mmCIF file of C-alpha atoms in Angstrom:
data_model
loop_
_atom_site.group_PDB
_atom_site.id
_atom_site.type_symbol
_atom_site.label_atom_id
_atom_site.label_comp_id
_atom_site.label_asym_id
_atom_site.label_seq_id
_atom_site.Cartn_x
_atom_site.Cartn_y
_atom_site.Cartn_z
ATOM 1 C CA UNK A 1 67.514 100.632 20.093
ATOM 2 C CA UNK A 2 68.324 97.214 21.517
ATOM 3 C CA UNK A 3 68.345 96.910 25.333
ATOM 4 C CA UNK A 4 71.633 95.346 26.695
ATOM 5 C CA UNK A 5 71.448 91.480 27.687
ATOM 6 C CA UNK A 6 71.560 91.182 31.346
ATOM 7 C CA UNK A 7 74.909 89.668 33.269
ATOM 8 C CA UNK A 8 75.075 86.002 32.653
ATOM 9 C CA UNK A 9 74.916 84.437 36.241
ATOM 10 C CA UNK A 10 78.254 83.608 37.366
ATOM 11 C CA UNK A 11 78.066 79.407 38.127
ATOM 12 C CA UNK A 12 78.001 78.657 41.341
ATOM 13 C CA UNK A 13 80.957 77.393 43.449
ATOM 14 C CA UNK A 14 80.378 74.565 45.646
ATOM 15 C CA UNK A 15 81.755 75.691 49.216
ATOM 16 C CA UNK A 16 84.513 74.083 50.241
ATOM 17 C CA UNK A 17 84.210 71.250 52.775
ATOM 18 C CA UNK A 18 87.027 70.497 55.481
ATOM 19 C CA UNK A 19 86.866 67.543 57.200
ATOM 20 C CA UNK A 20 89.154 67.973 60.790
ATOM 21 C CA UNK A 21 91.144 64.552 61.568
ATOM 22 C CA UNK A 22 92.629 63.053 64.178
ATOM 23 C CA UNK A 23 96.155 60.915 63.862
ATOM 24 C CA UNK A 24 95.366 57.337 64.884
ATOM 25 C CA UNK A 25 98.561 55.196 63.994
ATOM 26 C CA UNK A 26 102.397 57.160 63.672
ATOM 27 C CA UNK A 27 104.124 55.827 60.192
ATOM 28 C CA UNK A 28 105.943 53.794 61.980
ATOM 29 C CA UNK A 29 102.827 51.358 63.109
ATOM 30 C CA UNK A 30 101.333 51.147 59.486
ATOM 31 C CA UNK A 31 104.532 49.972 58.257
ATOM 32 C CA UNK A 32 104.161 47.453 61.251
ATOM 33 C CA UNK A 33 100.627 46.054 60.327
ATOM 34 C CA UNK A 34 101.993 45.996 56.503
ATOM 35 C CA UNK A 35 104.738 43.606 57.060
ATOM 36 C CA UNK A 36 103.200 41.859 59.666
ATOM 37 C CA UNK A 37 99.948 41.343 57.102
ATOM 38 C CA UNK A 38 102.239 40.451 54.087
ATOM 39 C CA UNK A 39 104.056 37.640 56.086
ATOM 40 C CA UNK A 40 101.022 36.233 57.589
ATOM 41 C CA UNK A 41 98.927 35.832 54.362
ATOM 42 C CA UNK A 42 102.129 34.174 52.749
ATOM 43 C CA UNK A 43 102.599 32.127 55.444
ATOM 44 C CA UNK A 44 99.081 30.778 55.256
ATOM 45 C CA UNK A 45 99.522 30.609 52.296
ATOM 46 C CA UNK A 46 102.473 28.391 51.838
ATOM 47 C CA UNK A 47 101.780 26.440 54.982
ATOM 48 C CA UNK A 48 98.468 25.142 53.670
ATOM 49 C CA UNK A 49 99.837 22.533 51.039
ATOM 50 C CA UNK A 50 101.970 21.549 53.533
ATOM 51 C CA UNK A 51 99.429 20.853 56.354
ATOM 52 C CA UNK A 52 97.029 18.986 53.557
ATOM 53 C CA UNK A 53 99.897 17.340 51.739
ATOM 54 C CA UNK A 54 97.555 14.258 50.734
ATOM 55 C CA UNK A 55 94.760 16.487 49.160
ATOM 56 C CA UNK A 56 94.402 16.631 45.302
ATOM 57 C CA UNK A 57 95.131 20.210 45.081
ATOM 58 C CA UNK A 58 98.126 20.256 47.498
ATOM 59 C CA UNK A 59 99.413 17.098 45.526
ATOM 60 C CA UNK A 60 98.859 19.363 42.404
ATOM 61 C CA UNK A 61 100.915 22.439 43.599
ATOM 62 C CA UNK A 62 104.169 19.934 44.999
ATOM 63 C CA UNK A 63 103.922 17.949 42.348
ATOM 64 C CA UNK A 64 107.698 17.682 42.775
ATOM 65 C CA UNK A 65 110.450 18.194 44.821
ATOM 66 C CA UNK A 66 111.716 21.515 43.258
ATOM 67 C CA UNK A 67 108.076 23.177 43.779
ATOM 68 C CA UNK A 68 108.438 21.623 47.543
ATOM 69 C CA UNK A 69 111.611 22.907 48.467
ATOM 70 C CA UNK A 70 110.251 26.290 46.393
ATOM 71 C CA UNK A 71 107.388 26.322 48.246
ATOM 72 C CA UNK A 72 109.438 25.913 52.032
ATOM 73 C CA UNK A 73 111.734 28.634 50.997
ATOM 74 C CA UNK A 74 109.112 31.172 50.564
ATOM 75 C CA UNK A 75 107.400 29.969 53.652
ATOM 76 C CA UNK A 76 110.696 30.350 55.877
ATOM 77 C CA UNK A 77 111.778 33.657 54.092
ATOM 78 C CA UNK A 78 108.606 34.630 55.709
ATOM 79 C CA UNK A 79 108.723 33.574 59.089
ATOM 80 C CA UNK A 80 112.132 35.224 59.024
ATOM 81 C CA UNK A 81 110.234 38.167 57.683
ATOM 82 C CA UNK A 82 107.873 37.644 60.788
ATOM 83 C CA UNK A 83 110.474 37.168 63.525
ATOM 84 C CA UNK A 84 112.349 40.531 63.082
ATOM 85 C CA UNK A 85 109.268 42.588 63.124
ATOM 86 C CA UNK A 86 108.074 41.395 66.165
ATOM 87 C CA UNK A 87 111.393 41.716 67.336
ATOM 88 C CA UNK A 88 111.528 45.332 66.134
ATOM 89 C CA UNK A 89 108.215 45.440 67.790
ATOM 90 C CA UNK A 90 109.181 43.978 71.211
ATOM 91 C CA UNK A 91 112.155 45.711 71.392
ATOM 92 C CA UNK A 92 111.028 49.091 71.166
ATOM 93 C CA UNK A 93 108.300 48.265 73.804
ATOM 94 C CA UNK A 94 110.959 47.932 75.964
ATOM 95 C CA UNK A 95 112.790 51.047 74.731
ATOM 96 C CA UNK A 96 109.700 52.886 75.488
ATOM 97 C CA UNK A 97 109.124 51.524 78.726
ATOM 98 C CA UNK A 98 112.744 51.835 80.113
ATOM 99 C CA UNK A 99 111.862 55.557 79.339
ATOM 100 C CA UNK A 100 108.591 55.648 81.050
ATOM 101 C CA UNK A 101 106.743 56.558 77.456
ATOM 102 C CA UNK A 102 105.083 52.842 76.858
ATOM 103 C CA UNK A 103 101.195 53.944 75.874
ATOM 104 C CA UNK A 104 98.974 51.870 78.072
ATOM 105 C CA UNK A 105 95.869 52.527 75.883
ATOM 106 C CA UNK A 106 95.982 48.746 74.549
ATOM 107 C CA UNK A 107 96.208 47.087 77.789
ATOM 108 C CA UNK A 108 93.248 45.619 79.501
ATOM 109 C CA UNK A 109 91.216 46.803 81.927
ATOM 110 C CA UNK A 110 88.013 45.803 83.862
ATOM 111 C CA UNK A 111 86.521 49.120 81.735
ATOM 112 C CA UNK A 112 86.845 46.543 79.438
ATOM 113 C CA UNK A 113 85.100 44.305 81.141
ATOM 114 C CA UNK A 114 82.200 46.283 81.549
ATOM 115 C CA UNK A 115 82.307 47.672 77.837
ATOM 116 C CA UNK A 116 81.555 43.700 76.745
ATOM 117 C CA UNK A 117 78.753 43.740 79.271
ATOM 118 C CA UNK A 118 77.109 46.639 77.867
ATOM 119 C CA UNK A 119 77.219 45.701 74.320
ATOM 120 C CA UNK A 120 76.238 42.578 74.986
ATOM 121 C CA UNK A 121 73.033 43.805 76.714
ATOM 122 C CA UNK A 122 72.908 45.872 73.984
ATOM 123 C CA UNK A 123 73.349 43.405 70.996
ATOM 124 C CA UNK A 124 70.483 41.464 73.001
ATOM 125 C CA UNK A 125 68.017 44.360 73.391
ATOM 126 C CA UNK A 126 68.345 44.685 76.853
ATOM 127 C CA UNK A 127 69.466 48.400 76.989
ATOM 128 C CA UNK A 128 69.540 50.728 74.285
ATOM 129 C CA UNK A 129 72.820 52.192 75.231
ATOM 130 C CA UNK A 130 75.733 51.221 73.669
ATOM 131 C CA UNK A 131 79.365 51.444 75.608
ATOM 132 C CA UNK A 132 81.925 54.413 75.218
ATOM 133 C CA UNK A 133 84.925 53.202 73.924
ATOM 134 C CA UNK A 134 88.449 54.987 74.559
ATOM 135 C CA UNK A 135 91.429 54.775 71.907
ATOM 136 C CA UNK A 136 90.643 51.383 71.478
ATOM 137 C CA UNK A 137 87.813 49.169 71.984
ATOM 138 C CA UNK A 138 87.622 45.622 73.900
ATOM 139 C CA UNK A 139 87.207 44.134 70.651
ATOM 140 C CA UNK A 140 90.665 45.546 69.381
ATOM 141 C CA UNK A 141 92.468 44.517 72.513
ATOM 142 C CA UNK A 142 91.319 41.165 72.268
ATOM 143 C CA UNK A 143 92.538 41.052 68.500
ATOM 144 C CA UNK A 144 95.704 42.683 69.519
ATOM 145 C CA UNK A 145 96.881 39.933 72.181
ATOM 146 C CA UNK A 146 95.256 36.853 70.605
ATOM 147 C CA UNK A 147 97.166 37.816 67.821
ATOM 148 C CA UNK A 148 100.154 38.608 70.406
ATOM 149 C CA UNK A 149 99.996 35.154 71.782
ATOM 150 C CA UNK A 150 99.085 33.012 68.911
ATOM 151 C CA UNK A 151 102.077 34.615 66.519
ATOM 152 C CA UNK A 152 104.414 33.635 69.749
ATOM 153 C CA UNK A 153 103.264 29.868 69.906
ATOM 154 C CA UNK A 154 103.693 29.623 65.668
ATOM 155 C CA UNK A 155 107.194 31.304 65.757
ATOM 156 C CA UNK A 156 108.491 28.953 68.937
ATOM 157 C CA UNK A 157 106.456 25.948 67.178
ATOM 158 C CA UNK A 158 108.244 26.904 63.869
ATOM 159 C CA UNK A 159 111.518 27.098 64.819
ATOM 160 C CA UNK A 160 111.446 23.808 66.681
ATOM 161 C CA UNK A 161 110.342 22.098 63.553
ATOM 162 C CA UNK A 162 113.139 24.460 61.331
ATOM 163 C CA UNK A 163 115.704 22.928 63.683
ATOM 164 C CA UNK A 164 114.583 19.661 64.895
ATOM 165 C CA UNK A 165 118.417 18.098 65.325
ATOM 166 C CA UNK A 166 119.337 21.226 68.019
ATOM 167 C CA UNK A 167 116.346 21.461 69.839
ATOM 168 C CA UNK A 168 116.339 17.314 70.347
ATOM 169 C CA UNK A 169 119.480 18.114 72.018
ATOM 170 C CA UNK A 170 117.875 19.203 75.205
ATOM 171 C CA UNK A 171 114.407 18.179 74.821
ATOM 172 C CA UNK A 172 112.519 14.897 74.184
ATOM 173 C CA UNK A 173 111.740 13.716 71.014
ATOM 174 C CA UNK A 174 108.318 14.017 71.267
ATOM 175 C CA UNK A 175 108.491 18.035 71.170
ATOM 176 C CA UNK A 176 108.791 17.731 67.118
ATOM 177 C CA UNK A 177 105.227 15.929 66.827
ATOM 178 C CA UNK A 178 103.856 18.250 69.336
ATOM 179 C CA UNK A 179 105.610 21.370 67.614
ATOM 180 C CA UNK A 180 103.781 20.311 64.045
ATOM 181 C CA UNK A 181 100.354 20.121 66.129
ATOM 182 C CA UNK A 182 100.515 23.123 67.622
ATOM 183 C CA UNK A 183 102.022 25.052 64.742
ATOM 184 C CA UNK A 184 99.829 23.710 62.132
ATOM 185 C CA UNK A 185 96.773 24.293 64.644
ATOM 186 C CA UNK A 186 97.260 27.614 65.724
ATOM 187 C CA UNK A 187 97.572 28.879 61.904
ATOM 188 C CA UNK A 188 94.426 27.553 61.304
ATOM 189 C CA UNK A 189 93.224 29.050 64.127
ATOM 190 C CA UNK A 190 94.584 32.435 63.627
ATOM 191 C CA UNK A 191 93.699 32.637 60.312
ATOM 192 C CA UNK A 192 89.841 31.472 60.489
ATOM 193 C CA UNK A 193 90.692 34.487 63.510
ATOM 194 C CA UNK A 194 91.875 37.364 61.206
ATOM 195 C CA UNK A 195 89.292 36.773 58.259
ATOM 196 C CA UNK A 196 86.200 35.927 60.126
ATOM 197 C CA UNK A 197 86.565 38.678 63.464
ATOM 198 C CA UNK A 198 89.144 41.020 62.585
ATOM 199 C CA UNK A 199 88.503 41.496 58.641
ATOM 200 C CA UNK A 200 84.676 41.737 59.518
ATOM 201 C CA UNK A 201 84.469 44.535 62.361
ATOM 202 C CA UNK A 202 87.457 46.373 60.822
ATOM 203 C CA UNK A 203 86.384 46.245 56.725
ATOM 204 C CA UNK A 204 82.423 44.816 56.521
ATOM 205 C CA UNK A 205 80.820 46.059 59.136
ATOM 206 C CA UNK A 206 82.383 49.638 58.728
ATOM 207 C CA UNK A 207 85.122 50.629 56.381
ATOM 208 C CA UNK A 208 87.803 51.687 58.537
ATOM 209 C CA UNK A 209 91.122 52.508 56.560
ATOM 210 C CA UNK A 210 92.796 54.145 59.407
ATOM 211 C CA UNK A 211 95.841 51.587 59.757
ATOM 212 C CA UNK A 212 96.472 52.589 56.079
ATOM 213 C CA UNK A 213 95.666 56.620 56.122
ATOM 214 C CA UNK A 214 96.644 57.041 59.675
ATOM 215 C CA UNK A 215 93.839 58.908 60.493
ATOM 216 C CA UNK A 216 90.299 58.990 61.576
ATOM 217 C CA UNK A 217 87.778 61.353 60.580
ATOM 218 C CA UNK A 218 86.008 63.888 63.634
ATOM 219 C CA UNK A 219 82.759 62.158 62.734
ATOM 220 C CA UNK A 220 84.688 58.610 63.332
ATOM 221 C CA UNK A 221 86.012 59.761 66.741
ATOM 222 C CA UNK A 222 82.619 61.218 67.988
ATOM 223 C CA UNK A 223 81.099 57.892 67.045
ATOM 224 C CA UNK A 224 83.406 54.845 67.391
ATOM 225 C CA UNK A 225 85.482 56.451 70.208
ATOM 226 C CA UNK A 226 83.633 59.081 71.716
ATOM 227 C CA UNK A 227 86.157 58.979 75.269
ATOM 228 C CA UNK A 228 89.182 59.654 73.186
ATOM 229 C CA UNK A 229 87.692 62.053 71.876
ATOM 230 C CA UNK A 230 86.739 64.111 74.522
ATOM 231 C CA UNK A 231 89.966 63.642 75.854
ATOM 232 C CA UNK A 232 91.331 64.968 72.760
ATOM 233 C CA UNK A 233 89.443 68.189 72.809
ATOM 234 C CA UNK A 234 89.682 68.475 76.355
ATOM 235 C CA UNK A 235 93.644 68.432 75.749
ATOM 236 C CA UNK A 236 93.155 71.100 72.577
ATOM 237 C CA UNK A 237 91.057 73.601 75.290
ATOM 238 C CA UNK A 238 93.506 73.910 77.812
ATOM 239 C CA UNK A 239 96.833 73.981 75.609
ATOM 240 C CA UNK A 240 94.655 77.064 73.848
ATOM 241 C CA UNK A 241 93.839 78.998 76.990
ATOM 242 C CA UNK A 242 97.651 78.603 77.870
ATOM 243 C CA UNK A 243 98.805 80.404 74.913
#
């Protein structure tokens, strides 16, 4: 008689694994930082062979006058490109704050202050304690209004040089020489800015992909910004013990 084969062990399911987020950046602010990113890598771009018009490779790409006046069109398509989102951005700063609902999380403060202190005690080995950042971190808010202020100086800059004949009108001449300094100038400097502070403590040093997702993990928030955090849950606690 032949003995029956025992159950064949059923394979085992990996548990499932949720991962609780936390909303970072609305829709409306990653479509924001995509235009804003794709008009100022084609400006660079574009403005380069301009700036270093006597260089081989600039001399390659303009070889002639169709690829220059190619090559000016793209770069003012973009600036136009530029100048209506920060418009779009500006103006509904002000729609927000006519209505009192203008987030104050990225302006400075002297928490700030003390937040560079302490990492840079930190980054020297003085302390072993590393600062508590809110929503957003000194770092950020410095990126945020360089970025603010150096975008304002190319578009004014620009323009002047877009429009020489009406701006000569009520200005001296001299404004056109100083407007190609300064524009040509604060690209460089704002994009040596972008790629060598902003793309390192945003994609090298950790791979944060929250202006794209939206979202930061609960891991993320406990580590990078631990306040916010526990304002967050603080915020969850008492809207549960209301219901």
């Amino acid at each position: 008689m032949s003995q029956a084969r025992p159950p064949m062990p059923r394979e085992s399911v990996p548990p499932v694994r949720t991962v609780r987020t936390f909303q970072r950046f609305t829709r409306g602010q990653r479509w924001e930082h995509g235009l804003l990113l794709i008009a100022l890598t084609t400006l660079l771009l574009t403005g380069l062979p301009q700036k270093y018009r006597t260089a081989a490779w600039s001399q390659h790409i303009l070889a002639t006058p169709e690829r220059v006046e190619l090559l000016r069109t793209i770069h003012r398509t973009a600036a136009v490109l530029l100048i209506l989102e920060i418009s779009y951005h500006l103006g509904r700063a002000a729609w927000q704050l006519s209505r009192r609902r203008l987030p104050g999380a990225m302006l400075p403060t002297w928490q700030d202050v003390r937040d560079a202190a302490t990492m840079l005690r930190y980054l020297l080995y003085l302390s072993e304690a590393r600062p508590r950042f809110g929503k957003y971190n000194f770092e950020q808010k410095f990126t945020y209004w360089f970025l603010f202020f150096a975008i304002g100086i190319l578009i004014v800059s620009g323009l002047i040089l877009w429009f020489p004949l009406l701006f000569t009108r009520f200005l001296p001449g001299g404004i056109i020489p100083a407007a190609k300094f300064a524009h040509s100038t604060e690209a460089i400097v704002a994009g040596v800015f972008v790629l060598l502070w902003h793309f390192y403590h945003v994609h090298v040093e950790r791979l944060n992909l929250s202006m794209f997702t939206g979202r930061l993990s609960e891991e993320e928030m406990r580590q990078h910004h631990p306040r916010e955090y526990e304002r967050l849950m603080a915020e969850t606690e008492t809207e549960t013990q209301a219901e």
